[in-house]
PDB file of C-alpha atoms in Angstrom:
ATOM      1  CA  MET A 161      54.259 169.352  16.141  1.00  0.00           C
ATOM      2  CA  GLN A 162      56.357 167.569  18.790  1.00  0.00           C
ATOM      3  CA  THR A 163      58.858 165.074  17.367  1.00  0.00           C
ATOM      4  CA  LYS A 164      59.073 161.575  18.812  1.00  0.00           C
ATOM      5  CA  LYS A 165      61.927 160.964  21.196  1.00  0.00           C
ATOM      6  CA  LYS A 166      64.585 158.478  20.081  1.00  0.00           C
ATOM      7  CA  LEU A 167      63.682 155.126  21.589  1.00  0.00           C
ATOM      8  CA  GLY A 168      65.841 152.399  23.118  1.00  0.00           C
ATOM      9  CA  VAL A 169      65.179 149.142  24.965  1.00  0.00           C
ATOM     10  CA  LEU A 170      66.871 147.900  28.118  1.00  0.00           C
ATOM     11  CA  LEU A 171      66.458 144.202  28.886  1.00  0.00           C
ATOM     12  CA  ALA A 172      67.020 143.571  32.591  1.00  0.00           C
ATOM     13  CA  ASN A 173      67.709 140.351  34.426  1.00  0.00           C
ATOM     14  CA  LEU A 174      68.977 139.405  37.861  1.00  0.00           C
ATOM     15  CA  GLY A 175      72.646 138.835  37.091  1.00  0.00           C
ATOM     16  CA  THR A 176      75.404 136.291  37.593  1.00  0.00           C
ATOM     17  CA  PRO A 177      78.981 136.010  38.863  1.00  0.00           C
ATOM     18  CA  ASP A 178      81.700 137.002  36.385  1.00  0.00           C
ATOM     19  CA  GLU A 179      83.470 133.687  36.951  1.00  0.00           C
ATOM     20  CA  PRO A 180      82.648 130.361  38.640  1.00  0.00           C
ATOM     21  CA  THR A 181      85.144 131.017  41.438  1.00  0.00           C
ATOM     22  CA  PRO A 182      84.561 131.487  45.188  1.00  0.00           C
ATOM     23  CA  LYS A 183      85.864 135.070  45.010  1.00  0.00           C
ATOM     24  CA  ALA A 184      83.580 136.083  42.129  1.00  0.00           C
ATOM     25  CA  VAL A 185      80.587 134.270  43.627  1.00  0.00           C
ATOM     26  CA  LYS A 186      81.185 135.949  47.000  1.00  0.00           C
ATOM     27  CA  ARG A 187      81.271 139.368  45.323  1.00  0.00           C
ATOM     28  CA  PHE A 188      78.024 138.632  43.463  1.00  0.00           C
ATOM     29  CA  LEU A 189      76.185 137.147  46.453  1.00  0.00           C
ATOM     30  CA  SER A 190      77.261 140.053  48.627  1.00  0.00           C
ATOM     31  CA  GLN A 191      75.655 142.546  46.257  1.00  0.00           C
ATOM     32  CA  PHE A 192      72.556 140.394  45.791  1.00  0.00           C
ATOM     33  CA  LEU A 193      71.955 139.585  49.456  1.00  0.00           C
ATOM     34  CA  HIS A 194      72.623 143.157  50.573  1.00  0.00           C
ATOM     35  CA  ASP A 195      69.549 144.310  48.655  1.00  0.00           C
ATOM     36  CA  HIS A 196      66.766 145.101  51.105  1.00  0.00           C
ATOM     37  CA  ARG A 197      64.242 143.947  48.472  1.00  0.00           C
ATOM     38  CA  VAL A 198      65.735 140.457  48.661  1.00  0.00           C
ATOM     39  CA  VAL A 199      66.377 140.203  52.413  1.00  0.00           C
ATOM     40  CA  ASP A 200      64.521 142.765  54.499  1.00  0.00           C
ATOM     41  CA  LEU A 201      65.963 141.901  57.902  1.00  0.00           C
ATOM     42  CA  THR A 202      67.345 144.680  60.101  1.00  0.00           C
ATOM     43  CA  ARG A 203      70.853 145.461  58.833  1.00  0.00           C
ATOM     44  CA  TRP A 204      72.600 145.225  62.206  1.00  0.00           C
ATOM     45  CA  ILE A 205      71.307 141.656  62.470  1.00  0.00           C
ATOM     46  CA  TRP A 206      71.683 140.631  58.847  1.00  0.00           C
ATOM     47  CA  CYS A 207      75.057 142.091  57.849  1.00  0.00           C
ATOM     48  CA  PRO A 208      77.180 140.340  60.521  1.00  0.00           C
ATOM     49  CA  LEU A 209      75.394 137.068  59.715  1.00  0.00           C
ATOM     50  CA  LEU A 210      75.886 137.575  55.973  1.00  0.00           C
ATOM     51  CA  HIS A 211      79.573 138.447  56.123  1.00  0.00           C
ATOM     52  CA  GLY A 212      80.542 136.287  59.095  1.00  0.00           C
ATOM     53  CA  VAL A 213      78.723 133.061  58.251  1.00  0.00           C
ATOM     54  CA  ILE A 214      76.742 132.928  55.010  1.00  0.00           C
ATOM     55  CA  LEU A 215      79.220 134.284  52.454  1.00  0.00           C
ATOM     56  CA  PRO A 216      82.270 132.379  53.753  1.00  0.00           C
ATOM     57  CA  LEU A 217      80.337 129.098  53.817  1.00  0.00           C
ATOM     58  CA  ARG A 218      78.124 129.436  50.748  1.00  0.00           C
ATOM     59  CA  SER A 219      80.500 131.025  48.251  1.00  0.00           C
ATOM     60  CA  PRO A 220      82.773 127.966  47.740  1.00  0.00           C
ATOM     61  CA  ARG A 221      79.761 125.628  47.550  1.00  0.00           C
ATOM     62  CA  VAL A 222      77.860 127.818  45.089  1.00  0.00           C
ATOM     63  CA  ALA A 223      81.014 128.256  42.988  1.00  0.00           C
ATOM     64  CA  LYS A 224      81.180 124.480  42.501  1.00  0.00           C
ATOM     65  CA  LEU A 225      77.554 124.477  41.385  1.00  0.00           C
ATOM     66  CA  TYR A 226      78.260 127.214  38.868  1.00  0.00           C
ATOM     67  CA  GLN A 227      81.226 125.229  37.564  1.00  0.00           C
ATOM     68  CA  SER A 228      78.890 122.316  36.832  1.00  0.00           C
ATOM     69  CA  VAL A 229      76.702 124.402  34.481  1.00  0.00           C
ATOM     70  CA  TRP A 230      79.211 126.962  33.121  1.00  0.00           C
ATOM     71  CA  MET A 231      79.252 127.202  29.323  1.00  0.00           C
ATOM     72  CA  ASP A 232      82.176 127.900  26.990  1.00  0.00           C
ATOM     73  CA  GLU A 233      80.883 131.458  26.498  1.00  0.00           C
ATOM     74  CA  GLY A 234      80.266 132.039  30.198  1.00  0.00           C
ATOM     75  CA  SER A 235      77.412 131.837  32.687  1.00  0.00           C
ATOM     76  CA  PRO A 236      74.228 130.366  31.143  1.00  0.00           C
ATOM     77  CA  LEU A 237      72.108 133.283  32.354  1.00  0.00           C
ATOM     78  CA  LEU A 238      74.368 135.802  30.637  1.00  0.00           C
ATOM     79  CA  VAL A 239      74.882 133.701  27.507  1.00  0.00           C
ATOM     80  CA  TYR A 240      71.153 133.244  26.890  1.00  0.00           C
ATOM     81  CA  SER A 241      70.371 136.856  27.843  1.00  0.00           C
ATOM     82  CA  LYS A 242      72.882 138.080  25.260  1.00  0.00           C
ATOM     83  CA  ARG A 243      71.273 135.844  22.639  1.00  0.00           C
ATOM     84  CA  GLN A 244      67.901 137.358  23.503  1.00  0.00           C
ATOM     85  CA  GLN A 245      69.344 140.839  23.141  1.00  0.00           C
ATOM     86  CA  GLU A 246      70.885 140.016  19.755  1.00  0.00           C
ATOM     87  CA  LYS A 247      67.718 138.451  18.373  1.00  0.00           C
ATOM     88  CA  LEU A 248      65.526 141.276  19.639  1.00  0.00           C
ATOM     89  CA  GLN A 249      67.925 143.819  18.121  1.00  0.00           C
ATOM     90  CA  GLN A 250      67.455 142.137  14.723  1.00  0.00           C
ATOM     91  CA  ARG A 251      63.704 142.676  15.018  1.00  0.00           C
ATOM     92  CA  LEU A 252      63.755 146.334  16.094  1.00  0.00           C
ATOM     93  CA  ASP A 253      64.906 149.568  14.460  1.00  0.00           C
ATOM     94  CA  TYR A 254      66.232 151.059  17.694  1.00  0.00           C
ATOM     95  CA  PRO A 255      69.012 150.096  20.108  1.00  0.00           C
ATOM     96  CA  VAL A 256      68.652 147.202  22.542  1.00  0.00           C
ATOM     97  CA  GLU A 257      71.001 146.851  25.500  1.00  0.00           C
ATOM     98  CA  LEU A 258      71.298 144.468  28.433  1.00  0.00           C
ATOM     99  CA  GLY A 259      71.642 145.301  32.139  1.00  0.00           C
ATOM    100  CA  MET A 260      71.739 143.219  35.310  1.00  0.00           C
ATOM    101  CA  THR A 261      70.461 144.231  38.730  1.00  0.00           C
ATOM    102  CA  TYR A 262      73.551 142.617  40.262  1.00  0.00           C
ATOM    103  CA  GLY A 263      76.914 142.024  38.607  1.00  0.00           C
ATOM    104  CA  ASN A 264      77.842 142.809  34.997  1.00  0.00           C
ATOM    105  CA  PRO A 265      76.777 144.271  32.657  1.00  0.00           C
ATOM    106  CA  SER A 266      75.146 146.627  35.149  1.00  0.00           C
ATOM    107  CA  LEU A 267      71.916 148.543  34.744  1.00  0.00           C
ATOM    108  CA  LEU A 268      73.989 151.730  34.699  1.00  0.00           C
ATOM    109  CA  SER A 269      76.220 150.483  31.870  1.00  0.00           C
ATOM    110  CA  GLY A 270      73.189 149.362  29.848  1.00  0.00           C
ATOM    111  CA  MET A 271      71.450 152.693  30.329  1.00  0.00           C
ATOM    112  CA  GLN A 272      74.635 154.623  29.519  1.00  0.00           C
ATOM    113  CA  ALA A 273      75.138 152.592  26.332  1.00  0.00           C
ATOM    114  CA  LEU A 274      71.672 153.662  25.208  1.00  0.00           C
ATOM    115  CA  ARG A 275      72.322 157.291  26.122  1.00  0.00           C
ATOM    116  CA  ASP A 276      75.588 157.196  24.149  1.00  0.00           C
ATOM    117  CA  GLN A 277      73.481 156.273  21.108  1.00  0.00           C
ATOM    118  CA  GLY A 278      71.274 159.319  21.569  1.00  0.00           C
ATOM    119  CA  VAL A 279      68.353 157.501  23.192  1.00  0.00           C
ATOM    120  CA  GLU A 280      65.940 159.837  24.981  1.00  0.00           C
ATOM    121  CA  LYS A 281      63.235 157.353  25.971  1.00  0.00           C
ATOM    122  CA  ILE A 282      64.018 153.896  27.378  1.00  0.00           C
ATOM    123  CA  ILE A 283      61.543 151.025  27.522  1.00  0.00           C
ATOM    124  CA  VAL A 284      62.712 148.834  30.398  1.00  0.00           C
ATOM    125  CA  LEU A 285      61.729 145.177  30.141  1.00  0.00           C
ATOM    126  CA  PRO A 286      62.594 143.197  33.300  1.00  0.00           C
ATOM    127  CA  LEU A 287      62.720 139.569  32.242  1.00  0.00           C
ATOM    128  CA  TYR A 288      60.496 138.425  35.092  1.00  0.00           C
ATOM    129  CA  PRO A 289      57.075 137.350  33.759  1.00  0.00           C
ATOM    130  CA  GLN A 290      55.481 137.426  37.221  1.00  0.00           C
ATOM    131  CA  TYR A 291      55.905 140.621  39.246  1.00  0.00           C
ATOM    132  CA  SER A 292      57.615 140.480  42.617  1.00  0.00           C
ATOM    133  CA  ALA A 293      59.108 143.179  44.780  1.00  0.00           C
ATOM    134  CA  THR A 294      62.158 140.918  45.153  1.00  0.00           C
ATOM    135  CA  THR A 295      62.899 140.990  41.412  1.00  0.00           C
ATOM    136  CA  THR A 296      60.939 143.496  39.322  1.00  0.00           C
ATOM    137  CA  ALA A 297      60.928 146.249  41.934  1.00  0.00           C
ATOM    138  CA  ALA A 298      64.640 145.653  42.527  1.00  0.00           C
ATOM    139  CA  VAL A 299      65.236 146.550  38.855  1.00  0.00           C
ATOM    140  CA  PHE A 300      63.325 149.804  39.366  1.00  0.00           C
ATOM    141  CA  ASP A 301      65.399 150.578  42.473  1.00  0.00           C
ATOM    142  CA  GLY A 302      68.591 149.838  40.558  1.00  0.00           C
ATOM    143  CA  LEU A 303      67.600 152.183  37.742  1.00  0.00           C
ATOM    144  CA  ALA A 304      66.719 154.938  40.195  1.00  0.00           C
ATOM    145  CA  LYS A 305      70.117 154.545  41.842  1.00  0.00           C
ATOM    146  CA  ALA A 306      71.858 154.609  38.449  1.00  0.00           C
ATOM    147  CA  MET A 307      70.016 157.764  37.396  1.00  0.00           C
ATOM    148  CA  LYS A 308      71.232 159.590  40.499  1.00  0.00           C
ATOM    149  CA  THR A 309      74.611 159.790  38.765  1.00  0.00           C
ATOM    150  CA  GLN A 310      73.163 161.366  35.598  1.00  0.00           C
ATOM    151  CA  ARG A 311      72.733 165.103  34.932  1.00  0.00           C
ATOM    152  CA  VAL A 312      70.065 164.433  32.312  1.00  0.00           C
ATOM    153  CA  ILE A 313      67.794 161.457  32.837  1.00  0.00           C
ATOM    154  CA  PRO A 314      65.858 159.777  30.031  1.00  0.00           C
ATOM    155  CA  GLU A 315      62.120 159.195  29.935  1.00  0.00           C
ATOM    156  CA  ILE A 316      61.458 155.721  31.319  1.00  0.00           C
ATOM    157  CA  ASP A 317      58.645 153.351  30.372  1.00  0.00           C
ATOM    158  CA  PHE A 318      58.777 150.422  32.793  1.00  0.00           C
ATOM    159  CA  ILE A 319      57.051 147.111  31.971  1.00  0.00           C
ATOM    160  CA  THR A 320      56.090 145.534  35.297  1.00  0.00           C
ATOM    161  CA  ASP A 321      55.054 142.015  34.181  1.00  0.00           C
ATOM    162  CA  TYR A 322      53.745 139.819  31.364  1.00  0.00           C
ATOM    163  CA  HIS A 323      52.499 136.806  33.314  1.00  0.00           C
ATOM    164  CA  ASP A 324      49.298 136.493  31.261  1.00  0.00           C
ATOM    165  CA  HIS A 325      50.480 137.764  27.872  1.00  0.00           C
ATOM    166  CA  PRO A 326      48.997 135.466  25.175  1.00  0.00           C
ATOM    167  CA  LEU A 327      52.326 135.042  23.358  1.00  0.00           C
ATOM    168  CA  TYR A 328      54.117 134.183  26.597  1.00  0.00           C
ATOM    169  CA  ILE A 329      51.539 131.493  27.369  1.00  0.00           C
ATOM    170  CA  ARG A 330      51.744 130.236  23.795  1.00  0.00           C
ATOM    171  CA  ALA A 331      55.539 130.101  23.951  1.00  0.00           C
ATOM    172  CA  LEU A 332      55.412 128.038  27.157  1.00  0.00           C
ATOM    173  CA  ALA A 333      52.813 125.706  25.663  1.00  0.00           C
ATOM    174  CA  ASP A 334      54.912 125.321  22.517  1.00  0.00           C
ATOM    175  CA  LYS A 335      57.882 124.211  24.634  1.00  0.00           C
ATOM    176  CA  VAL A 336      55.743 121.659  26.461  1.00  0.00           C
ATOM    177  CA  ARG A 337      54.197 120.279  23.268  1.00  0.00           C
ATOM    178  CA  SER A 338      57.624 119.947  21.646  1.00  0.00           C
ATOM    179  CA  SER A 339      58.832 118.010  24.671  1.00  0.00           C
ATOM    180  CA  TRP A 340      55.788 115.735  24.615  1.00  0.00           C
ATOM    181  CA  SER A 341      56.301 115.100  20.910  1.00  0.00           C
ATOM    182  CA  GLU A 342      59.915 114.103  21.485  1.00  0.00           C
ATOM    183  CA  LYS A 343      59.746 112.270  24.829  1.00  0.00           C
ATOM    184  CA  GLY A 344      56.097 111.516  25.467  1.00  0.00           C
ATOM    185  CA  GLN A 345      53.761 113.026  28.043  1.00  0.00           C
ATOM    186  CA  GLY A 346      54.325 112.400  31.741  1.00  0.00           C
ATOM    187  CA  ASP A 347      51.751 111.703  34.443  1.00  0.00           C
ATOM    188  CA  VAL A 348      51.750 115.341  35.545  1.00  0.00           C
ATOM    189  CA  LEU A 349      53.139 118.697  34.422  1.00  0.00           C
ATOM    190  CA  ILE A 350      54.856 120.627  37.210  1.00  0.00           C
ATOM    191  CA  CYS A 351      55.356 124.383  37.030  1.00  0.00           C
ATOM    192  CA  SER A 352      58.158 125.225  39.461  1.00  0.00           C
ATOM    193  CA  TYR A 353      58.453 128.930  40.318  1.00  0.00           C
ATOM    194  CA  HIS A 354      61.208 130.642  42.270  1.00  0.00           C
ATOM    195  CA  GLY A 355      59.959 131.074  45.816  1.00  0.00           C
ATOM    196  CA  ILE A 356      59.766 134.096  48.096  1.00  0.00           C
ATOM    197  CA  PRO A 357      59.218 134.222  51.870  1.00  0.00           C
ATOM    198  CA  LYS A 358      55.530 133.713  52.667  1.00  0.00           C
ATOM    199  CA  ARG A 359      55.678 136.860  54.794  1.00  0.00           C
ATOM    200  CA  TYR A 360      56.370 138.958  51.683  1.00  0.00           C
ATOM    201  CA  ALA A 361      53.174 137.695  50.060  1.00  0.00           C
ATOM    202  CA  ASP A 362      51.236 138.199  53.298  1.00  0.00           C
ATOM    203  CA  ASN A 363      52.438 141.809  53.244  1.00  0.00           C
ATOM    204  CA  GLY A 364      51.105 142.419  49.754  1.00  0.00           C
ATOM    205  CA  ASP A 365      53.493 141.021  47.134  1.00  0.00           C
ATOM    206  CA  ILE A 366      51.288 139.880  44.226  1.00  0.00           C
ATOM    207  CA  TYR A 367      53.765 137.277  42.973  1.00  0.00           C
ATOM    208  CA  PRO A 368      51.776 134.135  43.964  1.00  0.00           C
ATOM    209  CA  GLN A 369      48.644 135.450  42.240  1.00  0.00           C
ATOM    210  CA  HIS A 370      50.631 135.950  39.042  1.00  0.00           C
ATOM    211  CA  CYS A 371      52.113 132.454  39.319  1.00  0.00           C
ATOM    212  CA  ARG A 372      48.678 130.913  39.733  1.00  0.00           C
ATOM    213  CA  LYS A 373      47.339 132.848  36.738  1.00  0.00           C
ATOM    214  CA  THR A 374      50.219 131.740  34.519  1.00  0.00           C
ATOM    215  CA  THR A 375      49.739 128.110  35.555  1.00  0.00           C
ATOM    216  CA  HIS A 376      45.992 128.278  34.957  1.00  0.00           C
ATOM    217  CA  LEU A 377      46.385 129.825  31.508  1.00  0.00           C
ATOM    218  CA  LEU A 378      49.076 127.337  30.508  1.00  0.00           C
ATOM    219  CA  ALA A 379      46.927 124.393  31.604  1.00  0.00           C
ATOM    220  CA  GLN A 380      44.024 125.869  29.654  1.00  0.00           C
ATOM    221  CA  GLU A 381      46.174 126.303  26.547  1.00  0.00           C
ATOM    222  CA  LEU A 382      47.350 122.690  26.788  1.00  0.00           C
ATOM    223  CA  GLY A 383      43.913 121.285  27.607  1.00  0.00           C
ATOM    224  CA  LEU A 384      45.057 119.873  30.951  1.00  0.00           C
ATOM    225  CA  SER A 385      42.774 119.152  33.883  1.00  0.00           C
ATOM    226  CA  ASP A 386      43.524 120.271  37.450  1.00  0.00           C
ATOM    227  CA  GLN A 387      44.820 116.770  38.162  1.00  0.00           C
ATOM    228  CA  GLN A 388      47.328 116.947  35.306  1.00  0.00           C
ATOM    229  CA  VAL A 389      49.157 120.115  36.360  1.00  0.00           C
ATOM    230  CA  MET A 390      50.755 121.272  39.612  1.00  0.00           C
ATOM    231  CA  MET A 391      52.645 124.369  40.725  1.00  0.00           C
ATOM    232  CA  THR A 392      55.444 124.433  43.274  1.00  0.00           C
ATOM    233  CA  TYR A 393      58.076 126.853  44.585  1.00  0.00           C
ATOM    234  CA  GLN A 394      61.817 126.266  44.636  1.00  0.00           C
ATOM    235  CA  SER A 395      65.044 127.879  45.897  1.00  0.00           C
ATOM    236  CA  GLN A 396      63.963 128.583  49.475  1.00  0.00           C
ATOM    237  CA  PHE A 397      66.733 129.959  51.681  1.00  0.00           C
ATOM    238  CA  GLY A 398      67.041 130.107  55.455  1.00  0.00           C
ATOM    239  CA  LYS A 399      64.646 128.871  58.153  1.00  0.00           C
ATOM    240  CA  GLU A 400      61.739 131.223  57.455  1.00  0.00           C
ATOM    241  CA  GLU A 401      58.602 129.766  55.835  1.00  0.00           C
ATOM    242  CA  TRP A 402      58.443 130.383  52.073  1.00  0.00           C
ATOM    243  CA  LEU A 403      55.612 129.941  49.597  1.00  0.00           C
ATOM    244  CA  GLN A 404      54.481 126.326  49.390  1.00  0.00           C
ATOM    245  CA  PRO A 405      54.338 123.607  48.208  1.00  0.00           C
ATOM    246  CA  TYR A 406      58.117 123.293  47.989  1.00  0.00           C
ATOM    247  CA  THR A 407      59.465 121.737  44.797  1.00  0.00           C
ATOM    248  CA  ASP A 408      61.972 119.454  46.521  1.00  0.00           C
ATOM    249  CA  LYS A 409      59.415 118.053  48.988  1.00  0.00           C
ATOM    250  CA  THR A 410      56.991 117.503  46.104  1.00  0.00           C
ATOM    251  CA  MET A 411      59.618 115.543  44.161  1.00  0.00           C
ATOM    252  CA  GLN A 412      60.086 113.228  47.114  1.00  0.00           C
ATOM    253  CA  ALA A 413      56.339 112.681  47.533  1.00  0.00           C
ATOM    254  CA  LEU A 414      55.099 112.217  43.959  1.00  0.00           C
ATOM    255  CA  PRO A 415      56.285 108.625  43.305  1.00  0.00           C
ATOM    256  CA  SER A 416      54.403 107.330  46.358  1.00  0.00           C
ATOM    257  CA  GLN A 417      51.294 109.015  44.929  1.00  0.00           C
ATOM    258  CA  GLY A 418      51.589 106.994  41.726  1.00  0.00           C
ATOM    259  CA  MET A 419      53.179 109.747  39.621  1.00  0.00           C
ATOM    260  CA  LYS A 420      56.314 108.041  38.336  1.00  0.00           C
ATOM    261  CA  LYS A 421      56.825 110.047  35.130  1.00  0.00           C
ATOM    262  CA  ILE A 422      56.804 113.850  35.284  1.00  0.00           C
ATOM    263  CA  ASP A 423      57.407 116.860  33.079  1.00  0.00           C
ATOM    264  CA  ILE A 424      58.709 119.984  34.808  1.00  0.00           C
ATOM    265  CA  LEU A 425      59.326 123.534  33.621  1.00  0.00           C
ATOM    266  CA  CYS A 426      60.173 126.830  35.311  1.00  0.00           C
ATOM    267  CA  PRO A 427      57.882 129.571  33.935  1.00  0.00           C
ATOM    268  CA  ALA A 428      59.303 132.340  36.168  1.00  0.00           C
ATOM    269  CA  PHE A 429      62.744 132.091  34.582  1.00  0.00           C
ATOM    270  CA  SER A 430      63.244 133.852  31.259  1.00  0.00           C
ATOM    271  CA  VAL A 431      66.494 131.977  30.640  1.00  0.00           C
ATOM    272  CA  ASP A 432      68.135 128.826  31.910  1.00  0.00           C
ATOM    273  CA  CYS A 433      70.466 129.461  34.826  1.00  0.00           C
ATOM    274  CA  LEU A 434      71.845 127.833  37.969  1.00  0.00           C
ATOM    275  CA  GLU A 435      68.363 127.450  39.467  1.00  0.00           C
ATOM    276  CA  THR A 436      67.061 125.510  36.464  1.00  0.00           C
ATOM    277  CA  LEU A 437      70.102 123.668  35.133  1.00  0.00           C
ATOM    278  CA  GLU A 438      71.501 122.569  38.488  1.00  0.00           C
ATOM    279  CA  GLU A 439      68.769 122.886  41.116  1.00  0.00           C
ATOM    280  CA  ILE A 440      65.930 121.452  39.017  1.00  0.00           C
ATOM    281  CA  SER A 441      67.575 119.377  36.302  1.00  0.00           C
ATOM    282  CA  GLU A 442      70.133 117.786  38.639  1.00  0.00           C
ATOM    283  CA  GLU A 443      69.226 118.114  42.346  1.00  0.00           C
ATOM    284  CA  ASN A 444      65.468 117.667  42.067  1.00  0.00           C
ATOM    285  CA  LYS A 445      65.825 114.978  39.430  1.00  0.00           C
ATOM    286  CA  HIS A 446      67.975 113.041  41.881  1.00  0.00           C
ATOM    287  CA  LEU A 447      65.387 113.482  44.650  1.00  0.00           C
ATOM    288  CA  PHE A 448      62.586 112.267  42.387  1.00  0.00           C
ATOM    289  CA  LEU A 449      64.431 109.185  41.125  1.00  0.00           C
ATOM    290  CA  GLU A 450      65.680 108.304  44.611  1.00  0.00           C
ATOM    291  CA  ALA A 451      62.069 108.390  45.835  1.00  0.00           C
ATOM    292  CA  GLY A 452      61.036 105.844  43.199  1.00  0.00           C
ATOM    293  CA  GLY A 453      60.345 108.009  40.172  1.00  0.00           C
ATOM    294  CA  GLU A 454      61.025 106.543  36.741  1.00  0.00           C
ATOM    295  CA  ALA A 455      61.240 109.456  34.294  1.00  0.00           C
ATOM    296  CA  PHE A 456      62.068 113.089  35.061  1.00  0.00           C
ATOM    297  CA  ASN A 457      61.784 115.372  32.039  1.00  0.00           C
ATOM    298  CA  TYR A 458      63.054 118.916  32.489  1.00  0.00           C
ATOM    299  CA  ILE A 459      61.677 121.302  29.845  1.00  0.00           C
ATOM    300  CA  ALA A 460      64.103 124.120  29.070  1.00  0.00           C
ATOM    301  CA  CYS A 461      63.274 127.800  29.592  1.00  0.00           C
ATOM    302  CA  LEU A 462      62.079 129.954  26.704  1.00  0.00           C
ATOM    303  CA  ASN A 463      65.571 131.428  26.280  1.00  0.00           C
ATOM    304  CA  ASP A 464      65.917 132.933  22.771  1.00  0.00           C
ATOM    305  CA  SER A 465      63.125 130.900  21.138  1.00  0.00           C
ATOM    306  CA  ASP A 466      61.330 132.655  18.294  1.00  0.00           C
ATOM    307  CA  LEU A 467      57.975 132.903  20.095  1.00  0.00           C
ATOM    308  CA  HIS A 468      59.675 134.373  23.145  1.00  0.00           C
ATOM    309  CA  ILE A 469      61.330 137.078  21.060  1.00  0.00           C
ATOM    310  CA  GLU A 470      58.025 137.673  19.259  1.00  0.00           C
ATOM    311  CA  MET A 471      56.388 138.293  22.633  1.00  0.00           C
ATOM    312  CA  MET A 472      59.057 140.857  23.535  1.00  0.00           C
ATOM    313  CA  VAL A 473      58.510 142.647  20.215  1.00  0.00           C
ATOM    314  CA  ASP A 474      54.781 142.753  20.895  1.00  0.00           C
ATOM    315  CA  LEU A 475      55.287 144.110  24.423  1.00  0.00           C
ATOM    316  CA  ILE A 476      57.557 146.866  23.154  1.00  0.00           C
ATOM    317  CA  HIS A 477      55.450 147.816  20.132  1.00  0.00           C
ATOM    318  CA  ALA A 478      52.439 148.167  22.416  1.00  0.00           C
ATOM    319  CA  ARG A 479      54.346 150.927  24.255  1.00  0.00           C
ATOM    320  CA  TYR A 480      55.426 153.009  21.271  1.00  0.00           C
TER     321      TYR A 480
END
């Protein structure tokens, strides 16, 4: 009878600069924006633009933004991801490691840490609820690149998404209900997802379908009508058209439509990070209030909440 292979879990997220400095941010953005999954422009066009214009101009600005949200223990994305890893490890009898597509700890270091513990089969859980080639597939590419350096590669079980997992929807709804209980319910609940270029979706990326399904299921769980929930897309970059409606434009328009008090959460983000703590909770709050809004309530990401960890356990147990 064949014995079961020793199991390990690799949690994967996008990554973060090592420090909130222009040099560290430039190093991180260079790796991130060099990925063809993220920006698919012809390299001879993109690389001179990236290194000659974008990185020199954006790195100091983005470093200041990181400084505004940096925690005592480090970058929020890494801090909360480590807490997820620690809590999940307490629930499982096999090793759990963390790896980032860009920056540190790398996917290679996470995989090697599991191999050093005798792991023969790795369940990879990218912490992106909704699949996109720009995020989930980039993790797969990163793993494939890492395994090119290995003489013996482990068996890989890759979880592609969990956008409609009942415990994920319940965890989101629990966050919203807790916020309503503490601060009251706004005129509308906004689900703001990280955007991608519209062209990517036109070419087959299923990300917007997953976002719509998550929003629909969350509204259903909360008993909200179509008029009480909206979905938008944030973080657009460059002049190309991205998925719409844009979050920032929506914030500027809502008060004139009679929606003066809003609740907003970011279901595509597993943990709070620059895009939630600065872009949404600060920038978009400012836009909304400047346009005549009265109350802007940002609802934190799932982070290391108990229901979120329970969902991860369920996803992993279903594989083994």
